[in-house]
mmCIF file of C-alpha atoms in Angstrom:
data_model
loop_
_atom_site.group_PDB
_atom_site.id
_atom_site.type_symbol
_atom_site.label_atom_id
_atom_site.label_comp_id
_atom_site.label_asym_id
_atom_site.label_seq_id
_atom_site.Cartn_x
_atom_site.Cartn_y
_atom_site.Cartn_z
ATOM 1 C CA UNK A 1 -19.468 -8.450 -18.397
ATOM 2 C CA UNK A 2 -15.481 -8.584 -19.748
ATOM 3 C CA UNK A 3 -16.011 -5.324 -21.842
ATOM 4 C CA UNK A 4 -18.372 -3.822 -19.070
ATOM 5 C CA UNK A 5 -15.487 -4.343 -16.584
ATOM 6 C CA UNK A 6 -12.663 -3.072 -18.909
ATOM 7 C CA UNK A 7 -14.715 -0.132 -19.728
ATOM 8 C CA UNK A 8 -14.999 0.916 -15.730
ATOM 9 C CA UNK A 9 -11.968 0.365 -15.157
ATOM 10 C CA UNK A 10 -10.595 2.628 -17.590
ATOM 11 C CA UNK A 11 -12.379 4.901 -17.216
ATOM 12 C CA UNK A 12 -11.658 4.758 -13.059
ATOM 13 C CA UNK A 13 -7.695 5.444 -14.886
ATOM 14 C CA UNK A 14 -9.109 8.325 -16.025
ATOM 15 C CA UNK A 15 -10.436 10.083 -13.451
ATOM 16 C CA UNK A 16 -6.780 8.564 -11.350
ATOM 17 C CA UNK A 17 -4.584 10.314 -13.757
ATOM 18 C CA UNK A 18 -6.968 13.674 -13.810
ATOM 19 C CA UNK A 19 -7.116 14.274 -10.044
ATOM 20 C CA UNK A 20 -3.304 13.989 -9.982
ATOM 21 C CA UNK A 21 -3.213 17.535 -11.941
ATOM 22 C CA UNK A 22 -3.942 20.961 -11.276
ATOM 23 C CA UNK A 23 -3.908 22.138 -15.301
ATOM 24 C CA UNK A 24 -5.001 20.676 -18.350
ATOM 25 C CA UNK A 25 -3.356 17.375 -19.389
ATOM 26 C CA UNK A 26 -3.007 17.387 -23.153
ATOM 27 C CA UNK A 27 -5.268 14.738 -24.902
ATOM 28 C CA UNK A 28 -1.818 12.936 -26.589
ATOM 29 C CA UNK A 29 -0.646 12.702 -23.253
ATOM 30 C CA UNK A 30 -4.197 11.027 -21.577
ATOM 31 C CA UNK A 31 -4.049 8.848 -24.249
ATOM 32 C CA UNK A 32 -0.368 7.378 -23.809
ATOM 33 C CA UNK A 33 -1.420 7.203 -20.061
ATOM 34 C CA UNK A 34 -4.186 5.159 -20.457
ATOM 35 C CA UNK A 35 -2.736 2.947 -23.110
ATOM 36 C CA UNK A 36 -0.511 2.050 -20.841
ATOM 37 C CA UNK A 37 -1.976 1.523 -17.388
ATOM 38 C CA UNK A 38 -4.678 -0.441 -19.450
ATOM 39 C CA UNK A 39 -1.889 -2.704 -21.369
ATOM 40 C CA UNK A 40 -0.779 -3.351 -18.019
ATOM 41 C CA UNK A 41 -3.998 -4.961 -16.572
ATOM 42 C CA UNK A 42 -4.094 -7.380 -20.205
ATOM 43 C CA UNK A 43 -6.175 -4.925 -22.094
ATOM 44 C CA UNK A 44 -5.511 -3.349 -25.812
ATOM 45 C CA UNK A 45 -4.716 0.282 -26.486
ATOM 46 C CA UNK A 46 -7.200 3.393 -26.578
ATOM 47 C CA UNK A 47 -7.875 5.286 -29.208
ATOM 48 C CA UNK A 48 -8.880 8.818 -28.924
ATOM 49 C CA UNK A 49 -12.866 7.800 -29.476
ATOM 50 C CA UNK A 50 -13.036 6.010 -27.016
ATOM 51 C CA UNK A 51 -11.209 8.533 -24.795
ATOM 52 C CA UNK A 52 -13.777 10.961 -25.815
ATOM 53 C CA UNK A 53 -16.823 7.709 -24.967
ATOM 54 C CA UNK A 54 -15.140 7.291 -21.321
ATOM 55 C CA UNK A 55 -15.311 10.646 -20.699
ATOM 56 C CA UNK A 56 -19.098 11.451 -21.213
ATOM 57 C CA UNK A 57 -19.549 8.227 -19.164
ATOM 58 C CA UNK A 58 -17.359 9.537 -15.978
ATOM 59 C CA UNK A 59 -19.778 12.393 -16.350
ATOM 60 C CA UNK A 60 -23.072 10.239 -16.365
ATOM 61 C CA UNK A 61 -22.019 7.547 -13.779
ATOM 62 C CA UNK A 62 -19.650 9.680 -11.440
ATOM 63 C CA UNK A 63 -20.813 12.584 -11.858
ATOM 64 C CA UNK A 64 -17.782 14.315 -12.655
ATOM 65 C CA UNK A 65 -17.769 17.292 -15.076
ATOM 66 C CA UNK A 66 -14.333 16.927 -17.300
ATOM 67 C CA UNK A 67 -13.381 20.371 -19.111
ATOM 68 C CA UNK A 68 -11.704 19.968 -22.222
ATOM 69 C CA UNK A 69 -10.004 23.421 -22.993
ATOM 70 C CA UNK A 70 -6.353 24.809 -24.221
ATOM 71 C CA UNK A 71 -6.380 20.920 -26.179
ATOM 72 C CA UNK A 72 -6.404 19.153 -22.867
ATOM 73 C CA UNK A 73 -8.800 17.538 -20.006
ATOM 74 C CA UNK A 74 -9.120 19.098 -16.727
ATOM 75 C CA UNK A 75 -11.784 18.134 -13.865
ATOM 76 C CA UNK A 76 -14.081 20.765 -13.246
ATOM 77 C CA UNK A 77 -14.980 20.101 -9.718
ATOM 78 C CA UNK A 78 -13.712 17.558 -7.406
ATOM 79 C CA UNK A 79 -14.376 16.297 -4.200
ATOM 80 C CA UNK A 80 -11.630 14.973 -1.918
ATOM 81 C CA UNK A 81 -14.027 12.825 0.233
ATOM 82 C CA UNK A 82 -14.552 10.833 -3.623
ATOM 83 C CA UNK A 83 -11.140 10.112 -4.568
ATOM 84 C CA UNK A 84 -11.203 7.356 -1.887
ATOM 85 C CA UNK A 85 -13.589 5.795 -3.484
ATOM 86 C CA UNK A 86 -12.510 5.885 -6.749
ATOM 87 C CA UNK A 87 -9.205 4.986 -6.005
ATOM 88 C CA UNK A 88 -10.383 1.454 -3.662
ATOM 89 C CA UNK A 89 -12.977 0.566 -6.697
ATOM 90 C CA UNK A 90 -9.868 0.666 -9.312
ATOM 91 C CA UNK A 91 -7.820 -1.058 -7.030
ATOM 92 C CA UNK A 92 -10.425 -3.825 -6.510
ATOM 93 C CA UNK A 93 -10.594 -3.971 -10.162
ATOM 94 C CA UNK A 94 -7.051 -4.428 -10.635
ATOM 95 C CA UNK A 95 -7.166 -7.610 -8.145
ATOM 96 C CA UNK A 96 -10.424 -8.447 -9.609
ATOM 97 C CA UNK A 97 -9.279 -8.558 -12.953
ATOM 98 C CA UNK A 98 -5.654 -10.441 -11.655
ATOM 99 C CA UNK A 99 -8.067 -13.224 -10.174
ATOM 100 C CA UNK A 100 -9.599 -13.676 -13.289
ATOM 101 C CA UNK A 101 -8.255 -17.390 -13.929
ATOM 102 C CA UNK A 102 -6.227 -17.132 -11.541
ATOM 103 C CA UNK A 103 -6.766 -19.096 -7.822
ATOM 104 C CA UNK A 104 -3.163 -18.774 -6.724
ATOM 105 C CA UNK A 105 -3.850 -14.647 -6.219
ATOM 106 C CA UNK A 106 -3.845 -15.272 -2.488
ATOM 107 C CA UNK A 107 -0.122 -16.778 -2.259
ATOM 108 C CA UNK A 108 1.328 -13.632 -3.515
ATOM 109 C CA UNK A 109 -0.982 -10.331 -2.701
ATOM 110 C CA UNK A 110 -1.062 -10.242 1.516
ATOM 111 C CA UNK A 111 -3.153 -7.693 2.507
ATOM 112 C CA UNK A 112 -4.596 -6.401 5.884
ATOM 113 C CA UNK A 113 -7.857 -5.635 7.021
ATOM 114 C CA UNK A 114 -7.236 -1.553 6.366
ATOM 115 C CA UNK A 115 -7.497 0.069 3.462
ATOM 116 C CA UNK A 116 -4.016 0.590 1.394
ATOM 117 C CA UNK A 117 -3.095 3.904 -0.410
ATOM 118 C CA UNK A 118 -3.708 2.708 -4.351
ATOM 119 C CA UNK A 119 -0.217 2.668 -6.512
ATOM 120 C CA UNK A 120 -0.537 2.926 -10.116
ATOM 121 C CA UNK A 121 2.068 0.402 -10.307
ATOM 122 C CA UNK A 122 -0.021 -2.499 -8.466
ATOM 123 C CA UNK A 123 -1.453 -3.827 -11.356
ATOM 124 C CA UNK A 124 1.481 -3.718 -13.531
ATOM 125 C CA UNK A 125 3.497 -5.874 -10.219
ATOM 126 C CA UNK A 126 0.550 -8.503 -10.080
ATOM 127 C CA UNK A 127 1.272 -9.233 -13.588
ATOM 128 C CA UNK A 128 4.917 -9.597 -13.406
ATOM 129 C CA UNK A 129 4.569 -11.916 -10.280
ATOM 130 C CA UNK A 130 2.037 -13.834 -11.577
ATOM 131 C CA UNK A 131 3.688 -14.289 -14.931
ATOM 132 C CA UNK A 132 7.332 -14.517 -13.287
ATOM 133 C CA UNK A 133 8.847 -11.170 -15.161
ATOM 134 C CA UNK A 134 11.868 -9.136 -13.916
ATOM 135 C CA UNK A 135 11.106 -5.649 -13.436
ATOM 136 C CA UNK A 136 12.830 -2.340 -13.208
ATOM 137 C CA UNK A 137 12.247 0.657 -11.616
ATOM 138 C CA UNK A 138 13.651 3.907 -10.440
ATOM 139 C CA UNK A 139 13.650 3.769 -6.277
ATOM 140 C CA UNK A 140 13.114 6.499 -4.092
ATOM 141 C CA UNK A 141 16.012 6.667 -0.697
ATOM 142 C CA UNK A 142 14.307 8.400 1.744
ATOM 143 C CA UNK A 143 17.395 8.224 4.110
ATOM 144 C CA UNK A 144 19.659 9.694 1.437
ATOM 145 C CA UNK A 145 17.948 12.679 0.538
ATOM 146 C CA UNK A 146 15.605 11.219 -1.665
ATOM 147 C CA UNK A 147 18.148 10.259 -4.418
ATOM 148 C CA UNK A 148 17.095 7.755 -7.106
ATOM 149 C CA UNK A 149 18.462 4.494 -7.708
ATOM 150 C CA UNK A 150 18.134 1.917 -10.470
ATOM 151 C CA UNK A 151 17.073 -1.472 -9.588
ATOM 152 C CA UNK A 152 16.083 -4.830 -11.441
ATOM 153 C CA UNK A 153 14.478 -7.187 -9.348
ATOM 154 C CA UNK A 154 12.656 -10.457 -9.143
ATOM 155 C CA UNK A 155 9.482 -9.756 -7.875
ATOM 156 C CA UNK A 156 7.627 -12.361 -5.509
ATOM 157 C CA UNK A 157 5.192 -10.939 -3.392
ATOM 158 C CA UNK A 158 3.401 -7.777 -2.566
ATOM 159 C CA UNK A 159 2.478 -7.237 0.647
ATOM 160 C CA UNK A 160 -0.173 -4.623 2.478
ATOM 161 C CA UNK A 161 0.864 -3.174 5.672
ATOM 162 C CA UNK A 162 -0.346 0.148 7.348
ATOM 163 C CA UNK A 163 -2.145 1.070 4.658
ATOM 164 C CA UNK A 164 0.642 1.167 2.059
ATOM 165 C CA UNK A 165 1.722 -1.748 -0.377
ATOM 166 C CA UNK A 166 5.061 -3.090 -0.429
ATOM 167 C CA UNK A 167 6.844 -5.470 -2.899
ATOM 168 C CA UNK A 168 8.898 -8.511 -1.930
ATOM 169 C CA UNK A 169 11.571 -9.081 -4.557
ATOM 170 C CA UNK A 170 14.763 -10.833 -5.041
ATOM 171 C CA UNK A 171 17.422 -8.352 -5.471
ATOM 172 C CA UNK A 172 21.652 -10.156 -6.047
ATOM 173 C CA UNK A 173 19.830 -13.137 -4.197
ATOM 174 C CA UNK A 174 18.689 -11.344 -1.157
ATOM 175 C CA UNK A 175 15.160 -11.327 -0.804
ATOM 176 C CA UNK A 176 14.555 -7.297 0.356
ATOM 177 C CA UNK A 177 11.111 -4.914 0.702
ATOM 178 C CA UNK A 178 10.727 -2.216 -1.569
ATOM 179 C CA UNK A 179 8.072 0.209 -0.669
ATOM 180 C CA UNK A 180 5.548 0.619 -3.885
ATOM 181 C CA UNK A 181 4.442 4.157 -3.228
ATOM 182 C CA UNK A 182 8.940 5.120 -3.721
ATOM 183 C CA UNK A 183 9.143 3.245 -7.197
ATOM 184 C CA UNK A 184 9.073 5.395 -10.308
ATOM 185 C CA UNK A 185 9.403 4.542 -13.637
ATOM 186 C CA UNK A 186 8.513 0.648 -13.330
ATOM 187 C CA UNK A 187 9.270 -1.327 -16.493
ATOM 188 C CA UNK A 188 8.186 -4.904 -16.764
ATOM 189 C CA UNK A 189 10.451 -6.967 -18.494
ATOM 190 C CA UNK A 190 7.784 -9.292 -20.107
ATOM 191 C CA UNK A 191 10.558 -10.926 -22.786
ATOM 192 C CA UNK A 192 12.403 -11.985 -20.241
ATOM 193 C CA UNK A 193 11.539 -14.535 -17.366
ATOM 194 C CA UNK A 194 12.656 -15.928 -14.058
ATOM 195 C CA UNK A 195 11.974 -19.258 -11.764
ATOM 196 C CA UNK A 196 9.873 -17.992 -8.640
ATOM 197 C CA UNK A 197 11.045 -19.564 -5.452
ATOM 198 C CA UNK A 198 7.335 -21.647 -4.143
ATOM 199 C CA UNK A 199 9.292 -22.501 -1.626
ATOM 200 C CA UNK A 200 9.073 -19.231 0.931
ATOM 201 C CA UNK A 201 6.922 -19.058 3.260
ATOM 202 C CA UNK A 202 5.697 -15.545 3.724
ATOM 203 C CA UNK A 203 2.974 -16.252 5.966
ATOM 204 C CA UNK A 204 5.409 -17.544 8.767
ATOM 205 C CA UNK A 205 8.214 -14.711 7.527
ATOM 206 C CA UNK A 206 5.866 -12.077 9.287
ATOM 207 C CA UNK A 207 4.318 -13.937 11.812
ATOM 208 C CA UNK A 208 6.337 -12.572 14.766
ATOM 209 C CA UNK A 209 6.659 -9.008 13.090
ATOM 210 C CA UNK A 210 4.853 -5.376 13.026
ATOM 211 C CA UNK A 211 4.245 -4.487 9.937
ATOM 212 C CA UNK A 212 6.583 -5.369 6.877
ATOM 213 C CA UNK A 213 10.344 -5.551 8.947
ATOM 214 C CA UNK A 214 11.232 -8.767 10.309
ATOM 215 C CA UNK A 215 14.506 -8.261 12.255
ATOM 216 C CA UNK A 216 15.599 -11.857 13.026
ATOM 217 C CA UNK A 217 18.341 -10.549 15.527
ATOM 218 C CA UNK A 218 15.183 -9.307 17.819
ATOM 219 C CA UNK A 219 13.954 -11.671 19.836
ATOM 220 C CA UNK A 220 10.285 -12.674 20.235
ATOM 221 C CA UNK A 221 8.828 -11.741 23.234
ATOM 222 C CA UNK A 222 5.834 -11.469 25.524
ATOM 223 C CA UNK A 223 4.519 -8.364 25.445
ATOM 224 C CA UNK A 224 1.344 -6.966 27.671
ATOM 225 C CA UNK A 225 -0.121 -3.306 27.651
ATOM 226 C CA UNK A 226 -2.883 -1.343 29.390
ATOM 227 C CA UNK A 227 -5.304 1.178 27.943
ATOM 228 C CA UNK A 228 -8.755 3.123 29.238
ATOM 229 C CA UNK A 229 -11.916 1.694 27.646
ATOM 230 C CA UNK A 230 -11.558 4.432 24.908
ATOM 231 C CA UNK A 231 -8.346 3.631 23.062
ATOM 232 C CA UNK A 232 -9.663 -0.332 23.928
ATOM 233 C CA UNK A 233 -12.740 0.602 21.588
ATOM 234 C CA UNK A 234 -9.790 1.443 18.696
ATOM 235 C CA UNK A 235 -8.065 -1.543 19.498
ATOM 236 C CA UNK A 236 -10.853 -4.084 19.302
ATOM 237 C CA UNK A 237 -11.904 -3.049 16.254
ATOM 238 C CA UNK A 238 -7.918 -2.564 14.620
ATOM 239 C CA UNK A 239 -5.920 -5.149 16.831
ATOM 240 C CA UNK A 240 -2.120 -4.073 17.335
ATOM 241 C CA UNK A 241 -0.840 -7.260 16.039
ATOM 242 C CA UNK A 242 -2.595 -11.039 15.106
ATOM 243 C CA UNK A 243 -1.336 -12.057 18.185
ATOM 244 C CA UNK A 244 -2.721 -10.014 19.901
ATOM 245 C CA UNK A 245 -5.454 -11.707 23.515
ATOM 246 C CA UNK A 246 -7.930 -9.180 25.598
ATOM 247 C CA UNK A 247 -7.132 -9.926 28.715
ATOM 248 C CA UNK A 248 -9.402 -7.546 30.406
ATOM 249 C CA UNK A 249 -11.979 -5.438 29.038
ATOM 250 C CA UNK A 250 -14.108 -3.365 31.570
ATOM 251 C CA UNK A 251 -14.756 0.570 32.173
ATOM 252 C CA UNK A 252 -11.604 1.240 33.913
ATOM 253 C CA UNK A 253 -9.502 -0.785 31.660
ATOM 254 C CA UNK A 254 -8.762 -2.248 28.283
ATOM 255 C CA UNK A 255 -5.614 -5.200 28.646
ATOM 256 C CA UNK A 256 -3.923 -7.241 25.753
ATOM 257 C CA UNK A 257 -1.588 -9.563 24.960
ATOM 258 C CA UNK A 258 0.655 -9.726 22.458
ATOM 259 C CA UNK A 259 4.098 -11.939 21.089
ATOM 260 C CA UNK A 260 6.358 -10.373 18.767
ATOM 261 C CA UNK A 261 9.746 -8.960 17.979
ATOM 262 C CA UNK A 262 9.861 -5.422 19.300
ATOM 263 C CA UNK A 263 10.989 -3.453 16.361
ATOM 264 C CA UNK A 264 11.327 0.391 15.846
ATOM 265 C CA UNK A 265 7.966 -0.049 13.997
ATOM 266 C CA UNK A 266 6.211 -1.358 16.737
ATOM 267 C CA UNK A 267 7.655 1.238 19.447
ATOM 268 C CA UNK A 268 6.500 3.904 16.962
ATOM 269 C CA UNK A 269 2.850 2.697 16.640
ATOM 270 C CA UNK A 270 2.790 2.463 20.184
ATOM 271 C CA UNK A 271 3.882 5.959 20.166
ATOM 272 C CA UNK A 272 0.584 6.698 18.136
ATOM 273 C CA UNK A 273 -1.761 5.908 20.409
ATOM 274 C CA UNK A 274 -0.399 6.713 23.551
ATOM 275 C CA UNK A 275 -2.810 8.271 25.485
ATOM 276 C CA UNK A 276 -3.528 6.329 27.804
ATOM 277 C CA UNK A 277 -0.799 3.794 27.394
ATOM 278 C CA UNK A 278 1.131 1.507 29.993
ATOM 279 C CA UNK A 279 3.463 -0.825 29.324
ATOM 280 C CA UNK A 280 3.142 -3.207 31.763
ATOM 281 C CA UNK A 281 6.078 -5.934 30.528
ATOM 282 C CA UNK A 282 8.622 -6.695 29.746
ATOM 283 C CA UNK A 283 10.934 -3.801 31.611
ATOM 284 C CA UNK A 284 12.917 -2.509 28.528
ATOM 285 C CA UNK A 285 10.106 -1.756 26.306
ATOM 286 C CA UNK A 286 8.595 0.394 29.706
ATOM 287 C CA UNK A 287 12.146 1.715 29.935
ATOM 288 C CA UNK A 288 11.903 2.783 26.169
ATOM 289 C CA UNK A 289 8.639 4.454 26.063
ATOM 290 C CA UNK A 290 9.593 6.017 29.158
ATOM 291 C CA UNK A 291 12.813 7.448 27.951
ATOM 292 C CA UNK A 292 11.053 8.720 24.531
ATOM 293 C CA UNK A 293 8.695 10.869 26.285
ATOM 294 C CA UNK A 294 11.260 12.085 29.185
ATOM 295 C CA UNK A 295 13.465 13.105 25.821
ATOM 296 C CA UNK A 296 10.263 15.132 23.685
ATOM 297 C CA UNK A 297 9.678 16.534 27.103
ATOM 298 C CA UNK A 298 13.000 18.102 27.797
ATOM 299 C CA UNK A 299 12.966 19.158 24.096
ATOM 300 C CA UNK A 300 9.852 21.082 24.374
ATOM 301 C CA UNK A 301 10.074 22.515 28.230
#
């Protein structure tokens, strides 16, 4: 079953790394790749046999045709509605194959109940959590016109939230949330090794937040909202929040509950469903919607 498992999963690198170009990637170059990303999840190398193996059995059990032309690989056909699930099986084989031995997986990898965007550099950060390394990475500043920085951090957690991963590292002392899907370059430093702080509790950290910011200067507050039944039938399936109570649920309307810290986050989700929203308390959040759309509309009059 171990070699059965390694084999799908590299071969699921495979077809990651192939989808990601539009021309031929040069066999020296697949190999490195997959050397890597496999090194990364405990494995050995590959050697260009069994490069050439994987490949006929992408074909057979995927059913993808793989060119190999001008000394490189190249997908013949590919089908957008796949890559999904190709990229959610090799992600559940990366936490599958972190588990292995492994009960504490749960006190460090939070995720939701959606389906995050795969990184390649999730399997790499379960290692160095798990085996306390320092990592370092190149970080994208979206806010600064995308410039890159250099960081070494002490990773801790990674945490899933509207569908993308995030890692939860100790940066100077300062615990701070670097989005995975902006890191490039990621190194683990596996000769060198840190104490993890067992002490945080991340569970309660993000209890009275949206998503992945907690801003402890915003207060926590009661918050209740009206929909029609049609955004309620979103909303019961994907609640807003944990905290979130149905209050009413009939054909003329769908009502919740909810108590958290009204972030920007949170105003913008409302923002994405807002059909049929109303904010019914507290005032300033009302105010705030209110003003957002009296703003767009003045811009677009």
């Amino acid at each position: 079953m171990g070699k059965r498992l390694e084999g799908l999963q590299r071969m699921l690198v495979i077809v990651n790394k192939l989808k990601e170009s539009r021309s031929y990637i040069p066999v020296e170059e697949l190999e490195r790749y997959v050397t890597l990303r496999m090194e990364e999840r405990g494995y050995t190398g590959v050697n260009l046999r069994t490069l050439q193996r994987d490949l006929q059995g992408i074909a057979s059990l995927f059913g993808i045709r793989i060119k190999h032309e001008h000394g490189g690989y190249h997908i013949v056909e590919e089908d957008e509605l796949e890559w999904n699930r190709y990229e959610e099986l090799l992600l559940n084989f990366d936490l599958l194959n972190a588990l292995e031995g492994d009960s504490t997986l749960a006190s460090y990898v939070l995720p939701e109940h959606h389906r995050p965007l795969h990184s390649e550099w999730l399997a790499a950060l379960i290692g160095a959590i798990k085996h306390s390394h320092p990592v370092t990475f190149q970080y994208t500043l979206v806010r600064h016109d995308d410039r890159l920085v250099e960081k070494k951090v002490l990773p801790h957690f990674l945490k899933e939230s509207n569908q993308r991963w995030y890692l939860l590292a100790y940066e100077d002392n300062t615990l701070k949330t670097f989005g995975v899907d902006r890191i490039r370059d990621l190194h683990v430093l596996d000769n060198e090794h840190f104490r993890r702080n067992t002490s945080i509790d991340i569970q309660a950290l993000f209890r009275d937040c949206y998503g992945i910011w907690d801003q402890a200067d915003i207060p926590v507050e009661d918050i209740e909202l009206r929909y029609d039944a049609l955004d309620g039938k979103f909303l019961k399936s994907v609640p807003l929040h944990h905290s979130q109570v149905v209050l009413a649920d009939t054909p003329e309307e769908f009502r919740i509950a909810l108590h958290l810290r009204i972030t920007n986050d949170f105003v913008m989700e409302l923002l994405s469903r807002s059909r049929s929203l109303e904010v019914i308390r507290p005032q300033h959040l009302r105010e705030r919607i209110r003003n957002i759309y009296e703003a767009a509309l003045q811009r677009n009059s």
